[in-house]
Amino acid sequence: MTVSEQMELGLVLPPPPRRRRMVDWRTDPMFLRNQFEGAGKWGFPVVRKQGIDLSDLGLIACTNCIKDDREYYDRGVHFFVDDCNFEDIYLAPEKSMELYSQYRFCCTPDFSAYAEMPLWRQLESVAHSRWCGAWWQAHGMKVVSTATWDGYSSFEFCFEGIERGSVVAIATYACRQNGAA
C-alpha cells in the first residue's frame, strides 16, 4: 500500500504544511518592525512633527469611516473607541491606508494602557501606536500622535516617540469616570 493510499484511509498523517524558514522571519521588516528610527529609553518608533491645520477642527471616529467619504473627508480620524474596533491596523497596516488616507489627518491608534495591565503590555500598546503613526507618515499621511497613560508608571513613557513640539491628541473620557483624575 502506498503512502497516498494510507493517508486516504487515515492511517498516516499528511506532512505538515511548509513553514517559512527562520531566516525569512529574521529579515522580514513587517515581523521585525525595525524600519523606523527608535527614540528614548524604550526605542519607540518616532512620529515626526507635521504641519497640521487645526482651524475648523473636526474629528470622526475610526468606526464611522467609510470608503470614498464625501461628507467628512475634511476631518481627522480618531481611535478613542474600544481596541477591538481597530486592533487589526497594527497587524495589517496596508489595509488601513485606503480608508484613512482620504481624511485630513489620522490620530495614532489609542491602544489601551490600563493601570491593571502589566507594564510590558502598556509599553506594547504605546509601541504599537507609535509604529502605526511612523508607518502612516512613511506612506504620506498626516499624523497626530495620541498620548495614553493611566497613572504615574505609564506617564514615564507615554510621550516617548513623539517629536517635541508636535500636536498631540489626548482622550479625556476616563476623567469623567474618575473624579480624582
Coordinates of N, CA and C in Angstrom, one line a residue:
M1 N 0.8 -1.2 0.0 CA 0.0 0.0 0.0 C 0.9 1.2 0.0
T2 N 0.6 2.2 -0.9 CA 1.4 3.4 -1.0 C 1.1 4.4 0.2
V3 N 1.9 5.3 0.4 CA 1.7 6.3 1.4 C 0.4 7.1 1.1
S4 N 0.2 7.5 -0.1 CA -1.0 8.2 -0.5 C -2.3 7.4 -0.1
E5 N -2.2 6.1 -0.4 CA -3.4 5.3 0.0 C -3.6 5.2 1.5
Q6 N -2.5 5.1 2.2 CA -2.5 5.1 3.7 C -3.1 6.4 4.2
M7 N -2.7 7.5 3.6 CA -3.3 8.8 4.0 C -4.8 8.9 3.8
E8 N -5.2 8.4 2.6 CA -6.6 8.4 2.3 C -7.4 7.6 3.3
L9 N -6.9 6.5 3.8 CA -7.5 5.7 4.8 C -7.3 6.3 6.3
G10 N -6.5 7.3 6.4 CA -6.3 7.9 7.7 C -5.3 7.2 8.5
L11 N -4.5 6.3 7.9 CA -3.5 5.5 8.7 C -2.2 6.3 8.9
V12 N -2.0 7.3 8.0 CA -0.8 8.1 8.0 C -1.2 9.6 7.9
L13 N -0.7 10.4 8.8 CA -1.0 11.8 8.7 C -0.2 12.4 7.5
P14 N -0.9 13.4 6.9 CA -0.2 14.1 5.8 C 1.0 14.9 6.4
P15 N 2.0 15.3 5.6 CA 3.1 16.1 6.1 C 2.5 17.5 6.5
P16 N 3.2 18.1 7.6 CA 2.7 19.4 8.0 C 2.9 20.4 6.9
P17 N 2.1 21.5 6.8 CA 2.4 22.5 5.8 C 3.8 23.1 6.0
R18 N 4.3 23.5 4.8 CA 5.6 24.2 4.9 C 5.6 25.5 5.6
R19 N 6.5 25.7 6.5 CA 6.5 27.0 7.2 C 7.7 27.8 6.6
R20 N 7.5 29.1 6.8 CA 8.6 30.0 6.4 C 9.9 29.6 7.1
R21 N 11.0 29.6 6.5 CA 12.2 29.4 7.1 C 12.5 30.5 8.1
M22 N 13.2 30.1 9.2 CA 13.5 31.1 10.3 C 14.3 32.3 9.7
V23 N 15.1 32.1 8.7 CA 15.9 33.2 8.1 C 14.9 34.2 7.5
D24 N 13.8 33.8 6.9 CA 12.8 34.7 6.4 C 12.2 35.6 7.4
W25 N 11.9 35.1 8.6 CA 11.3 35.9 9.7 C 12.4 36.9 10.2
R26 N 13.6 36.4 10.2 CA 14.7 37.3 10.7 C 15.0 38.5 9.8
T27 N 14.5 38.5 8.6 CA 14.7 39.6 7.7 C 13.4 40.2 7.2
D28 N 12.3 39.8 7.7 CA 11.0 40.4 7.3 C 10.7 41.6 8.1
P29 N 10.7 42.8 7.5 CA 10.5 44.1 8.2 C 9.1 44.1 8.9
M30 N 8.1 43.5 8.3 CA 6.8 43.5 9.0 C 6.7 42.6 10.2
F31 N 7.7 41.7 10.3 CA 7.8 40.9 11.5 C 8.7 41.6 12.6
L32 N 9.8 42.1 12.1 CA 10.8 42.8 13.0 C 10.3 44.2 13.4
R33 N 9.6 44.9 12.5 CA 9.1 46.2 12.8 C 10.3 47.2 13.2
N34 N 11.4 47.0 12.4 CA 12.6 47.8 12.7 C 12.9 48.8 11.7
Q35 N 12.0 49.2 10.8 CA 12.3 50.1 9.7 C 12.3 51.6 10.1
F36 N 12.0 51.9 11.4 CA 11.9 53.3 11.8 C 12.9 53.6 12.9
E37 N 13.4 54.8 12.9 CA 14.3 55.2 14.0 C 13.6 55.1 15.3
G38 N 14.3 54.6 16.3 CA 13.7 54.5 17.7 C 14.2 55.6 18.5
A39 N 13.5 55.9 19.6 CA 13.8 57.0 20.5 C 13.6 56.7 21.9
G40 N 14.3 57.3 22.8 CA 14.1 57.2 24.2 C 14.5 55.9 24.8
K41 N 14.2 55.7 26.1 CA 14.6 54.5 26.8 C 14.1 53.2 26.2
W42 N 12.9 53.3 25.6 CA 12.3 52.1 25.1 C 12.5 51.9 23.6
G43 N 13.0 52.9 22.9 CA 13.2 52.7 21.5 C 12.0 52.7 20.6
F44 N 10.9 53.4 21.1 CA 9.7 53.5 20.3 C 10.0 54.2 18.9
P45 N 9.3 53.8 17.9 CA 9.4 54.5 16.6 C 9.0 56.0 16.8
V46 N 9.6 56.8 16.0 CA 9.3 58.3 16.2 C 8.3 58.7 15.2
V47 N 7.3 59.4 15.7 CA 6.3 60.1 14.9 C 6.7 61.5 14.8
R48 N 7.0 62.0 13.6 CA 7.6 63.3 13.4 C 6.5 64.4 13.5
K49 N 7.0 65.5 13.9 CA 6.1 66.7 13.9 C 5.7 67.1 12.5
Q50 N 4.5 67.4 12.3 CA 4.0 67.8 11.0 C 3.1 69.0 11.1
G51 N 3.1 69.8 10.0 CA 2.2 70.9 10.0 C 0.7 70.5 9.8
I52 N 0.0 70.5 10.9 CA -1.4 70.1 10.9 C -2.3 71.4 11.0
D53 N -3.2 71.6 10.1 CA -4.1 72.8 10.2 C -5.2 72.5 11.2
L54 N -5.2 73.2 12.3 CA -6.1 72.9 13.4 C -7.3 73.8 13.3
S55 N -7.4 74.7 12.3 CA -8.5 75.6 12.2 C -9.7 74.8 11.7
D56 N -10.9 75.1 12.2 CA -12.1 74.4 11.9 C -11.9 72.9 12.1
L57 N -11.4 72.6 13.2 CA -11.0 71.2 13.6 C -12.3 70.3 13.8
G58 N -12.3 69.2 13.1 CA -13.4 68.2 13.3 C -12.8 66.9 13.3
L59 N -13.4 66.0 14.1 CA -12.9 64.6 14.1 C -14.0 63.6 13.8
I60 N -13.6 62.4 13.3 CA -14.5 61.4 13.0 C -13.9 60.1 13.6
A61 N -14.8 59.3 14.3 CA -14.3 58.0 14.9 C -13.9 57.0 13.8
C62 N -12.9 56.3 14.0 CA -12.5 55.3 13.0 C -13.6 54.3 12.7
T63 N -14.5 54.1 13.6 CA -15.6 53.2 13.4 C -16.7 53.8 12.4
N64 N -16.6 55.1 12.2 CA -17.6 55.8 11.3 C -17.0 56.1 9.9
C65 N -15.7 55.7 9.7 CA -15.1 56.0 8.4 C -15.7 55.1 7.3
I66 N -15.9 55.6 6.1 CA -16.4 54.8 5.0 C -15.5 55.1 3.8
K67 N -15.5 54.2 2.9 CA -14.7 54.4 1.6 C -15.4 55.5 0.8
D68 N -14.5 56.3 0.2 CA -15.0 57.4 -0.6 C -15.9 58.4 0.1
D69 N -15.5 58.7 1.4 CA -16.3 59.6 2.2 C -16.3 61.0 1.6
R70 N -17.4 61.5 1.2 CA -17.5 62.8 0.6 C -18.0 63.9 1.6
E71 N -18.5 63.4 2.7 CA -19.1 64.3 3.7 C -18.1 64.8 4.8
Y72 N -17.3 63.8 5.3 CA -16.4 64.1 6.4 C -14.9 64.0 6.0
Y73 N -14.5 64.0 4.8 CA -13.1 63.9 4.4 C -12.2 65.0 4.9
D74 N -12.8 66.1 5.4 CA -12.0 67.2 5.9 C -11.8 67.1 7.4
R75 N -12.1 66.0 8.0 CA -11.9 65.7 9.4 C -10.7 64.9 9.7
G76 N -10.3 64.8 10.9 CA -9.2 63.9 11.3 C -9.9 62.7 11.9
V77 N -9.2 61.6 11.8 CA -9.7 60.3 12.3 C -9.1 60.0 13.7
H78 N -10.0 59.7 14.6 CA -9.5 59.3 16.0 C -9.9 57.9 16.3
F79 N -9.2 57.3 17.3 CA -9.3 55.9 17.7 C -9.7 55.8 19.1
F80 N -10.5 56.8 19.6 CA -10.9 56.8 21.0 C -12.2 55.9 21.1
V81 N -12.0 54.7 20.8 CA -13.0 53.7 20.8 C -12.4 52.4 21.3
D82 N -13.2 51.4 21.6 CA -12.6 50.1 22.1 C -11.6 49.5 21.1
D83 N -10.5 49.0 21.6 CA -9.4 48.4 20.8 C -9.9 47.4 19.8
C84 N -10.9 46.6 20.1 CA -11.3 45.6 19.2 C -11.8 46.1 17.9
N85 N -12.1 47.5 17.8 CA -12.5 48.1 16.6 C -11.4 48.4 15.6
F86 N -10.1 48.3 16.1 CA -9.0 48.8 15.2 C -7.7 48.0 15.5
E87 N -7.8 46.9 16.2 CA -6.5 46.2 16.5 C -5.9 45.6 15.3
D88 N -6.6 45.4 14.2 CA -6.0 44.8 13.0 C -5.1 45.8 12.3
I89 N -5.2 47.1 12.6 CA -4.4 48.1 12.0 C -2.9 47.8 12.1
Y90 N -2.5 47.4 13.3 CA -1.1 47.0 13.6 C -0.7 45.8 12.8
L91 N -1.6 44.8 12.8 CA -1.3 43.5 12.1 C -1.2 43.6 10.6
A92 N -2.1 44.5 10.0 CA -2.1 44.6 8.6 C -2.3 46.1 8.2
P93 N -1.3 46.9 8.4 CA -1.4 48.4 8.3 C -1.7 48.8 6.8
E94 N -1.3 48.0 5.9 CA -1.6 48.4 4.5 C -3.1 48.5 4.2
K95 N -3.8 47.7 4.9 CA -5.3 47.7 4.6 C -5.9 49.0 5.1
S96 N -5.3 49.6 6.1 CA -5.9 50.9 6.6 C -5.6 52.1 5.7
M97 N -4.6 52.0 4.9 CA -4.2 53.1 4.1 C -5.3 53.7 3.2
E98 N -6.0 52.8 2.4 CA -7.0 53.3 1.5 C -8.1 54.0 2.2
L99 N -8.6 53.5 3.4 CA -9.7 54.1 4.1 C -9.3 55.4 4.8
Y100 N -8.2 55.4 5.5 CA -7.9 56.5 6.4 C -7.1 57.6 5.6
S101 N -6.4 57.3 4.5 CA -5.7 58.4 3.9 C -6.5 59.4 3.2
Q102 N -7.8 59.2 3.0 CA -8.7 60.2 2.4 C -9.1 61.3 3.3
Y103 N -8.8 61.2 4.6 CA -9.1 62.2 5.6 C -8.0 63.2 5.8
R104 N -8.3 64.3 6.4 CA -7.4 65.4 6.6 C -6.1 65.0 7.4
F105 N -6.3 64.2 8.4 CA -5.2 63.6 9.2 C -5.7 62.4 9.9
C106 N -4.8 61.7 10.5 CA -5.1 60.5 11.3 C -4.4 60.5 12.7
C107 N -5.1 60.4 13.7 CA -4.5 60.2 15.0 C -3.9 58.8 15.1
T108 N -2.9 58.6 15.9 CA -2.4 57.3 16.0 C -3.4 56.5 16.8
P109 N -3.4 55.1 16.6 CA -4.4 54.3 17.3 C -4.2 54.4 18.8
D110 N -5.3 54.5 19.6 CA -5.2 54.7 21.0 C -5.4 53.3 21.7
F111 N -4.3 52.5 21.5 CA -4.3 51.2 22.1 C -4.3 51.4 23.7
S112 N -5.1 50.6 24.4 CA -5.3 50.8 25.8 C -4.0 50.5 26.6
A113 N -3.9 51.3 27.6 CA -2.7 51.2 28.6 C -3.3 51.3 30.0
Y114 N -4.1 50.4 30.3 CA -4.8 50.4 31.6 C -3.8 50.1 32.8
A115 N -4.1 50.7 33.9 CA -3.3 50.5 35.1 C -3.3 49.1 35.5
E116 N -4.4 48.3 35.2 CA -4.5 46.9 35.6 C -3.6 46.0 34.7
M117 N -3.1 46.6 33.6 CA -2.2 45.8 32.7 C -0.8 45.8 33.3
P118 N -0.1 44.7 33.0 CA 1.3 44.7 33.4 C 2.1 45.7 32.6
L119 N 3.2 46.2 33.1 CA 4.0 47.2 32.4 C 4.3 46.9 31.0
W120 N 4.7 45.6 30.7 CA 5.1 45.2 29.4 C 3.9 45.4 28.4
R121 N 2.7 45.2 28.8 CA 1.5 45.3 28.0 C 1.3 46.8 27.7
Q122 N 1.4 47.7 28.7 CA 1.3 49.1 28.5 C 2.3 49.6 27.5
L123 N 3.6 49.2 27.6 CA 4.6 49.5 26.7 C 4.3 49.1 25.3
E124 N 3.8 47.9 25.2 CA 3.5 47.3 23.9 C 2.4 48.2 23.2
S125 N 1.4 48.6 24.0 CA 0.3 49.5 23.4 C 0.9 50.8 22.9
V126 N 1.8 51.4 23.6 CA 2.4 52.7 23.1 C 3.3 52.4 21.9
A127 N 4.0 51.3 22.0 CA 4.9 51.0 20.8 C 4.1 50.7 19.6
H128 N 3.0 50.0 19.7 CA 2.2 49.7 18.5 C 1.6 51.0 17.9
S129 N 1.2 51.9 18.8 CA 0.6 53.2 18.4 C 1.7 54.0 17.6
R130 N 2.9 54.1 18.2 CA 4.0 54.9 17.5 C 4.3 54.2 16.2
W131 N 4.4 52.9 16.1 CA 4.8 52.2 14.9 C 3.7 52.5 13.8
C132 N 2.5 52.5 14.1 CA 1.4 52.8 13.1 C 1.6 54.2 12.6
G133 N 1.8 55.1 13.6 CA 2.0 56.5 13.2 C 3.2 56.7 12.2
A134 N 4.3 56.1 12.6 CA 5.5 56.2 11.7 C 5.3 55.6 10.4
W135 N 4.6 54.5 10.4 CA 4.3 53.8 9.1 C 3.4 54.6 8.2
W136 N 2.3 55.2 8.8 CA 1.5 56.1 8.0 C 2.2 57.3 7.5
Q137 N 3.1 57.9 8.3 CA 3.9 59.0 7.8 C 4.8 58.6 6.7
A138 N 5.4 57.5 6.8 CA 6.3 57.0 5.7 C 5.5 56.8 4.4
H139 N 4.2 56.6 4.5 CA 3.4 56.4 3.3 C 2.6 57.7 3.0
G140 N 3.0 58.9 3.5 CA 2.5 60.1 3.0 C 1.3 60.7 3.8
M141 N 0.9 60.0 4.9 CA -0.3 60.5 5.6 C 0.1 61.6 6.7
K142 N -0.7 62.5 7.0 CA -0.6 63.4 8.1 C -1.0 62.7 9.3
V143 N -0.2 62.8 10.4 CA -0.5 62.0 11.6 C -0.4 62.9 12.8
V144 N -1.3 62.7 13.8 CA -1.2 63.4 15.1 C -1.1 62.2 16.1
S145 N 0.0 62.3 16.9 CA 0.2 61.3 17.9 C -0.8 61.3 19.0
T146 N -1.2 60.2 19.5 CA -2.1 60.1 20.7 C -1.2 59.7 21.9
A147 N -1.4 60.4 22.9 CA -0.7 60.1 24.2 C -1.7 59.4 25.1
T148 N -1.3 58.3 25.6 CA -2.2 57.5 26.5 C -1.4 57.1 27.8
W149 N -2.0 57.3 28.9 CA -1.4 56.9 30.2 C -2.5 56.6 31.2
D150 N -2.2 55.8 32.2 CA -3.1 55.5 33.2 C -2.3 55.4 34.5
G151 N -1.9 56.5 35.0 CA -1.1 56.5 36.3 C 0.3 56.9 36.1
Y152 N 1.0 57.0 37.2 CA 2.4 57.5 37.2 C 3.4 56.7 36.4
S153 N 3.2 55.3 36.5 CA 4.2 54.4 35.9 C 4.1 54.6 34.3
S154 N 2.9 54.7 33.7 CA 2.9 54.8 32.3 C 3.1 56.3 31.8
F155 N 3.0 57.2 32.7 CA 3.2 58.6 32.3 C 4.7 58.8 31.9
E156 N 5.6 57.9 32.5 CA 7.0 58.0 32.3 C 7.3 57.8 30.8
F157 N 6.5 57.0 30.1 CA 6.9 56.7 28.7 C 5.8 57.1 27.7
C158 N 4.7 57.7 28.1 CA 3.6 57.9 27.2 C 3.9 58.9 26.1
F159 N 4.9 59.8 26.3 CA 5.2 60.8 25.2 C 6.5 60.4 24.4
E160 N 7.1 59.3 24.8 CA 8.3 58.8 24.0 C 7.9 58.5 22.6
G161 N 8.7 58.8 21.7 CA 8.5 58.5 20.3 C 7.6 59.6 19.6
I162 N 7.3 60.7 20.3 CA 6.6 61.8 19.8 C 7.6 63.0 19.7
E163 N 7.8 63.5 18.5 CA 8.8 64.6 18.3 C 8.3 65.8 19.1
R164 N 9.3 66.4 19.8 CA 9.0 67.6 20.6 C 8.3 68.7 19.7
G165 N 7.3 69.4 20.3 CA 6.6 70.4 19.6 C 5.4 69.9 18.7
S166 N 5.2 68.6 18.7 CA 4.1 68.1 17.9 C 2.8 68.3 18.5
V167 N 1.8 68.4 17.6 CA 0.4 68.4 18.1 C 0.1 67.0 18.6
V168 N -0.6 66.9 19.8 CA -0.9 65.6 20.4 C -2.3 65.5 20.7
A169 N -2.9 64.4 20.5 CA -4.3 64.1 20.9 C -4.3 63.3 22.2
I170 N -5.2 63.7 23.1 CA -5.3 63.1 24.4 C -6.8 62.9 24.7
A171 N -7.2 61.6 25.0 CA -8.6 61.3 25.4 C -8.8 61.8 26.8
T172 N -10.0 62.3 27.1 CA -10.4 62.7 28.4 C -11.6 62.0 29.0
Y173 N -12.0 60.9 28.3 CA -13.2 60.2 28.7 C -13.0 59.6 30.1
A174 N -11.8 59.1 30.4 CA -11.6 58.5 31.7 C -11.7 59.5 32.8
C175 N -11.4 60.7 32.5 CA -11.5 61.8 33.6 C -13.0 61.9 34.0
R176 N -13.9 61.8 33.1 CA -15.3 61.9 33.5 C -15.7 60.7 34.4
Q177 N -15.1 59.5 34.2 CA -15.4 58.4 35.0 C -14.8 58.4 36.4
N178 N -13.6 59.1 36.5 CA -12.9 59.2 37.7 C -12.7 60.6 38.2
G179 N -13.4 61.0 39.1 CA -13.4 62.4 39.6 C -12.0 62.8 40.1
A180 N -11.2 61.9 40.5 CA -9.9 62.3 41.1 C -8.9 62.4 40.0
A181 N -9.2 62.1 38.7 CA -8.3 62.2 37.6 C -7.9 63.6 37.2

